[in-house]
PDB file of C-alpha atoms in Angstrom:
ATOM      1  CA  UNK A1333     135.246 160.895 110.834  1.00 57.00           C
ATOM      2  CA  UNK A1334     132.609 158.327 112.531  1.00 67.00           C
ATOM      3  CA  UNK A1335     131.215 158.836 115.046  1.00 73.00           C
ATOM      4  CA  UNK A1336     130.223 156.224 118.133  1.00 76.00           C
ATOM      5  CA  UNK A1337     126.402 155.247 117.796  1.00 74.00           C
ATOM      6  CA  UNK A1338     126.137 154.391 121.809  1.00 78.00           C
ATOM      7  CA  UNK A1339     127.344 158.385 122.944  1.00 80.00           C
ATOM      8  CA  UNK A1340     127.317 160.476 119.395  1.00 77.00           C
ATOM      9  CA  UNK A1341     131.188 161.350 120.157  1.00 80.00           C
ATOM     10  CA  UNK A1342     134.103 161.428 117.138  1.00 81.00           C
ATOM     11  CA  UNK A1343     136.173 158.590 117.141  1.00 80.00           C
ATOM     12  CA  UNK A1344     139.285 157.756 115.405  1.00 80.00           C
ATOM     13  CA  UNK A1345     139.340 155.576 112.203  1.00 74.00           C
ATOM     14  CA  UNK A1346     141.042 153.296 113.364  1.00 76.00           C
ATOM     15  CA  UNK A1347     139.534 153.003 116.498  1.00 79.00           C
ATOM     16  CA  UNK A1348     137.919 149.973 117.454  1.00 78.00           C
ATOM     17  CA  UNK A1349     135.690 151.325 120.427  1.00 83.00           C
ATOM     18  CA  UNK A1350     134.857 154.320 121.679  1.00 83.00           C
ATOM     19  CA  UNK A1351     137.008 156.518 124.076  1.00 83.00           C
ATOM     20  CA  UNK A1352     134.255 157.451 126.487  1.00 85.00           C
ATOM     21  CA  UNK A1353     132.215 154.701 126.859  1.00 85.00           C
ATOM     22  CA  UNK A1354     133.912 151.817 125.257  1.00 83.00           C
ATOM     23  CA  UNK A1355     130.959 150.822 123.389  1.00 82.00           C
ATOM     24  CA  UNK A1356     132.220 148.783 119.865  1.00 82.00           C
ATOM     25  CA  UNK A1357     132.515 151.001 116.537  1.00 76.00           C
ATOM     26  CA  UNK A1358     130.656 149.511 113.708  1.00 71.00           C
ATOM     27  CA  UNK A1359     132.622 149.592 110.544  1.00 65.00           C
ATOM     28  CA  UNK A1360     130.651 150.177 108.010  1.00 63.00           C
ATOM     29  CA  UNK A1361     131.267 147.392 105.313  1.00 65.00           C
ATOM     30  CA  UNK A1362     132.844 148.942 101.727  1.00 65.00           C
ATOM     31  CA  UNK A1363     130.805 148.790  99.043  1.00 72.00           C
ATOM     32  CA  UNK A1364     130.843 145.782  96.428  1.00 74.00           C
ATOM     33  CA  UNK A1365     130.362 144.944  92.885  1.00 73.00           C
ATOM     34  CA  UNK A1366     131.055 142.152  90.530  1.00 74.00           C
ATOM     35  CA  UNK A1367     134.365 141.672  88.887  1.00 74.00           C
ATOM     36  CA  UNK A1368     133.424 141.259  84.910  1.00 70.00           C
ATOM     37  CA  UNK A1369     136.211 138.908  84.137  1.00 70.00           C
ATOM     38  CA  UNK A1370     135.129 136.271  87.106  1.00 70.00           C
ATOM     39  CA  UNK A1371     131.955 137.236  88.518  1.00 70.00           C
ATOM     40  CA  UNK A1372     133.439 137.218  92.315  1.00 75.00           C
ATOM     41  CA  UNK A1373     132.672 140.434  94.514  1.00 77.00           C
ATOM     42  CA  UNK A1374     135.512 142.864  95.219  1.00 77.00           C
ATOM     43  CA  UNK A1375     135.446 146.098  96.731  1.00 77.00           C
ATOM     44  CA  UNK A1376     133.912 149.008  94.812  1.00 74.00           C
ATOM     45  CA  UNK A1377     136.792 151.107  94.941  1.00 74.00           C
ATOM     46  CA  UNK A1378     139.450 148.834  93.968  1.00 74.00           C
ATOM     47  CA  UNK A1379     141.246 148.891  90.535  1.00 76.00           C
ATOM     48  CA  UNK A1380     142.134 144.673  90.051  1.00 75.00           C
ATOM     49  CA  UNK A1381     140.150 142.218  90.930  1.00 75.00           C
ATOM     50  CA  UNK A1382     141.952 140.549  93.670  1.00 73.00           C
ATOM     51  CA  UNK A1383     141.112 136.885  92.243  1.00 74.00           C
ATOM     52  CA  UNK A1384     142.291 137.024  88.434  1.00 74.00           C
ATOM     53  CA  UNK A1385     143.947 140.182  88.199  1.00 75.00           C
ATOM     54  CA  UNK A1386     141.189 142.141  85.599  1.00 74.00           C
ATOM     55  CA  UNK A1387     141.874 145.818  85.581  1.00 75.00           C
ATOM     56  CA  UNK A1388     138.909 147.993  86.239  1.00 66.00           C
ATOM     57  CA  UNK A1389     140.710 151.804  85.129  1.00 60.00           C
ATOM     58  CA  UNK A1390     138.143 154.043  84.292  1.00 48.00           C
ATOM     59  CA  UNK A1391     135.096 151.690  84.890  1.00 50.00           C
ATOM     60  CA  UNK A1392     132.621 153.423  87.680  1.00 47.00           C
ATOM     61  CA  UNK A1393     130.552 151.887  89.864  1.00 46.00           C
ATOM     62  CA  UNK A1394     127.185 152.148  88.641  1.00 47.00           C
ATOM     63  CA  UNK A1395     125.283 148.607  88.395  1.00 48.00           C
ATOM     64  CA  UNK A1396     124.938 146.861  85.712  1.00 47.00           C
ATOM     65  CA  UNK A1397     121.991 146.668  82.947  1.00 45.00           C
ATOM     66  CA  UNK A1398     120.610 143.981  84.074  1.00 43.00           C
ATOM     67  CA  UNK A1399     120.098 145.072  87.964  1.00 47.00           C
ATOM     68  CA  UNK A1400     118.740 148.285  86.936  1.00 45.00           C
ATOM     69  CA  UNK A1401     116.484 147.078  84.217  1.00 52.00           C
ATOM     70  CA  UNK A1402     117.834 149.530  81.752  1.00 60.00           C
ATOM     71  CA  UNK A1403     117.258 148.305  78.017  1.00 73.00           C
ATOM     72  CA  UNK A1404     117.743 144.429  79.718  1.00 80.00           C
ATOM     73  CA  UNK A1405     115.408 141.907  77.481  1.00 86.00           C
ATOM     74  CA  UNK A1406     114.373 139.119  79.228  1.00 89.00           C
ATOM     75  CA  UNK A1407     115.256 135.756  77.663  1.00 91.00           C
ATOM     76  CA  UNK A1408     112.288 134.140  78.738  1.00 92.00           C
ATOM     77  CA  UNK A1409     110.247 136.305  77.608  1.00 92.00           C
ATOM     78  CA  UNK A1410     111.818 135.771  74.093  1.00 93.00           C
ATOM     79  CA  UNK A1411     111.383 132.074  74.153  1.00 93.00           C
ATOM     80  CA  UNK A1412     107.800 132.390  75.374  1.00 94.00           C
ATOM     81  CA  UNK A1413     107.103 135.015  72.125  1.00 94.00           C
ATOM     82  CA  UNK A1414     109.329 132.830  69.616  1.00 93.00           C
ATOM     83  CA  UNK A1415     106.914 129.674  70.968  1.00 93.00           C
ATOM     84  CA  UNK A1416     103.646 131.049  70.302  1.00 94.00           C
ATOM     85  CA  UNK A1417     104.545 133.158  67.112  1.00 93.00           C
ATOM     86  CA  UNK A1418     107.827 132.086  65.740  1.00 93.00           C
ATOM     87  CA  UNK A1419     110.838 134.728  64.993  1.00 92.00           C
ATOM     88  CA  UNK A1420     109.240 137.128  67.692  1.00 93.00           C
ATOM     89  CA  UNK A1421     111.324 136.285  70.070  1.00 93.00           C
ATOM     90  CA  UNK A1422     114.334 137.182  67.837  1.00 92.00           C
ATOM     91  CA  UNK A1423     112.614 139.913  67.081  1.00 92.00           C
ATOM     92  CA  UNK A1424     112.558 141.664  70.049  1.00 92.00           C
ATOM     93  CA  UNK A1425     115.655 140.497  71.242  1.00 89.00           C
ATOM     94  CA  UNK A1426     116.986 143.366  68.688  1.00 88.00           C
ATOM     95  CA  UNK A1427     117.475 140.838  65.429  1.00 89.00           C
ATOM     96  CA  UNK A1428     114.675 141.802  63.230  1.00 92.00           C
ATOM     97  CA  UNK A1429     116.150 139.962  60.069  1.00 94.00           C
ATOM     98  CA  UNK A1430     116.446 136.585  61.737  1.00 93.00           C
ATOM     99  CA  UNK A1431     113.312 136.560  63.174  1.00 92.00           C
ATOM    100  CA  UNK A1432     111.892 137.807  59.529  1.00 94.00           C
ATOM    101  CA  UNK A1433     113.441 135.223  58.094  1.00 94.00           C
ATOM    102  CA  UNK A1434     112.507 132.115  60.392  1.00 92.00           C
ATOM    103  CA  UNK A1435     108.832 133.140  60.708  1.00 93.00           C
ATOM    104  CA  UNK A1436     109.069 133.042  56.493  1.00 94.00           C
ATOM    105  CA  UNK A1437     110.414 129.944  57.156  1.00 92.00           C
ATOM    106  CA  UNK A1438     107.776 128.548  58.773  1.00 92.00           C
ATOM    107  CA  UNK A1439     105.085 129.721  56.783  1.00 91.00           C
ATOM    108  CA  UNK A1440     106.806 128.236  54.068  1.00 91.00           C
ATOM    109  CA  UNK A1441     107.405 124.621  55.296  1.00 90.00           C
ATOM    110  CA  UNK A1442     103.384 124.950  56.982  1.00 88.00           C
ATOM    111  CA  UNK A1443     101.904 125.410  53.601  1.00 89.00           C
ATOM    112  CA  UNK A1444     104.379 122.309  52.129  1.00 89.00           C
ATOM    113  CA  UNK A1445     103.159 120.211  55.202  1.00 85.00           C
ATOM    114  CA  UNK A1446      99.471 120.434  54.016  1.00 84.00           C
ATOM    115  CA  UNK A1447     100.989 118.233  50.691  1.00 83.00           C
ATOM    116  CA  UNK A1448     103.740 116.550  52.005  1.00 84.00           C
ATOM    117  CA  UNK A1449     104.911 114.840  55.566  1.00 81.00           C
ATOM    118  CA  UNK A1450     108.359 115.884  55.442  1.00 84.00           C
ATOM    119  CA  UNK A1451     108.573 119.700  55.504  1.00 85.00           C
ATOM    120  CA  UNK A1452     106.214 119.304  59.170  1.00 84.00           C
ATOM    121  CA  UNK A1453     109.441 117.517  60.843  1.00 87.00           C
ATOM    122  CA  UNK A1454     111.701 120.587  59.391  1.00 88.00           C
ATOM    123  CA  UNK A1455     108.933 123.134  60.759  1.00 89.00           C
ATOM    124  CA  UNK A1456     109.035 121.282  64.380  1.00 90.00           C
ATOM    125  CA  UNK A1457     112.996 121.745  64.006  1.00 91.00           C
ATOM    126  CA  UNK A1458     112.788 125.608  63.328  1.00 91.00           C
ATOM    127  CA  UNK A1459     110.202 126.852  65.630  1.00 92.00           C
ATOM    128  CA  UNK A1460     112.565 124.951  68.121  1.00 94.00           C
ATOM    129  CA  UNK A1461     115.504 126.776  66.820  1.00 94.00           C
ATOM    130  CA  UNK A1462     113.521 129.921  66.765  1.00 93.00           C
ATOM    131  CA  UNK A1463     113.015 129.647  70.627  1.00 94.00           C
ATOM    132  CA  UNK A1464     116.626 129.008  71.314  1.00 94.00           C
ATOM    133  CA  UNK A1465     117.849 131.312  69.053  1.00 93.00           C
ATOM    134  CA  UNK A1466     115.687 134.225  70.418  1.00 94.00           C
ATOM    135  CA  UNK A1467     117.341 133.009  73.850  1.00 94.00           C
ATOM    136  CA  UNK A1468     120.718 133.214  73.078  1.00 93.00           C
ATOM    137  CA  UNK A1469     120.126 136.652  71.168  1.00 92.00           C
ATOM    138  CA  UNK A1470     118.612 138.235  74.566  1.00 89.00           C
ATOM    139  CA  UNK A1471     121.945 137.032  76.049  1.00 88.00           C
ATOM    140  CA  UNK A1472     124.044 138.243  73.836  1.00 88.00           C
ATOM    141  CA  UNK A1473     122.657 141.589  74.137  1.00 86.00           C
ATOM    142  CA  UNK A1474     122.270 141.773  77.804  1.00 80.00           C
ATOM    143  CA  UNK A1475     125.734 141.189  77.445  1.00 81.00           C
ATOM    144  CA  UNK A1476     126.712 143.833  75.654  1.00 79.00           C
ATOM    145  CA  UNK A1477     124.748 145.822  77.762  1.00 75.00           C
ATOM    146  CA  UNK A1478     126.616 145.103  80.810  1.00 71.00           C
ATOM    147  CA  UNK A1479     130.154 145.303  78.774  1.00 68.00           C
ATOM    148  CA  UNK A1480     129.248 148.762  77.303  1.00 56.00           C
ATOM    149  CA  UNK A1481     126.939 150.706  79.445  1.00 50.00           C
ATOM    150  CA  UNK A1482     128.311 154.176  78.500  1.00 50.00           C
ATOM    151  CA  UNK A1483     128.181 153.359  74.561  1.00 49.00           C
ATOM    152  CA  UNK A1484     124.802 152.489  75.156  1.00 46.00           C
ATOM    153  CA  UNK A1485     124.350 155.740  76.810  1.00 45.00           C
ATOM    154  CA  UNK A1486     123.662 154.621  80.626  1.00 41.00           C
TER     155      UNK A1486
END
């Protein structure tokens, strides 16, 4: 039961104001979270998202990953590493062989480019696919994060 914050007496729930003085009863606001399927808040208690109908039985109310910083890689972070070594960023965004194999990569088409012109316009192209590639991989995970927080043992 509240109670009124003006006199300290119990009030109704459904009461509006209080009964002795008449001072307005705050209603607390419910709590809110994000609906996975649209991204629009809804109440923290309810089941289906009033705006598109996604069913949230059996999901709790904890936040997500990425507010609580729990495992969450930060994708700029990933494209800052994959510019100044390249494949790091994929790297740490959880895919060690594709960041193994574009930093190979590179090496490779750096020691051509000390012959040839050509293989320094194909090492230009991959250390920018390494940076957007480490992006979308921290993504992707944080993703997965948020979908599965109890496989990944939040």
């Amino acid at each position: 039961m509240p109670f009124c914050t003006n006199c300290g007496k119990e009030v109704g729930p459904d009461d509006r104001e209080c009964p002795q003085c008449s001072a307005p009863i705050e209603v607390p606001e419910p709590e809110k979270r994000f609906c996975r399927q649209c991204g629009r808040k809804i109440d923290a208690s309810a089941k289906f998202c009033q705006y598109c109908g996604a069913s949230f039985a059996g999901v709790t109310t904890r936040p997500a990953a990425t507010e609580r910083g729990d495992g969450w890689k930060n994708p700029s972070a990933a494209v800052l590493m994959s510019m100044i070594l390249p494949g790091s960023g994929s790297m740490y965004a959880g895919n060690v062989k594709d960041g193994t194999i574009i930093l190979v990569l590179i090496v490779i088409t750096f020691m051509l480019g000390l012959e040839f012109v050509l293989p320094w316009l194909v090492n230009v192209g991959l250390w920018i696919y390494g940076m957007f590639h480490a992006y979308r991989e921290c993504n992707e995970y944080n993703a997965r994060l948020v979908q599965d927080p109890d496989e990944r043992g939040f």
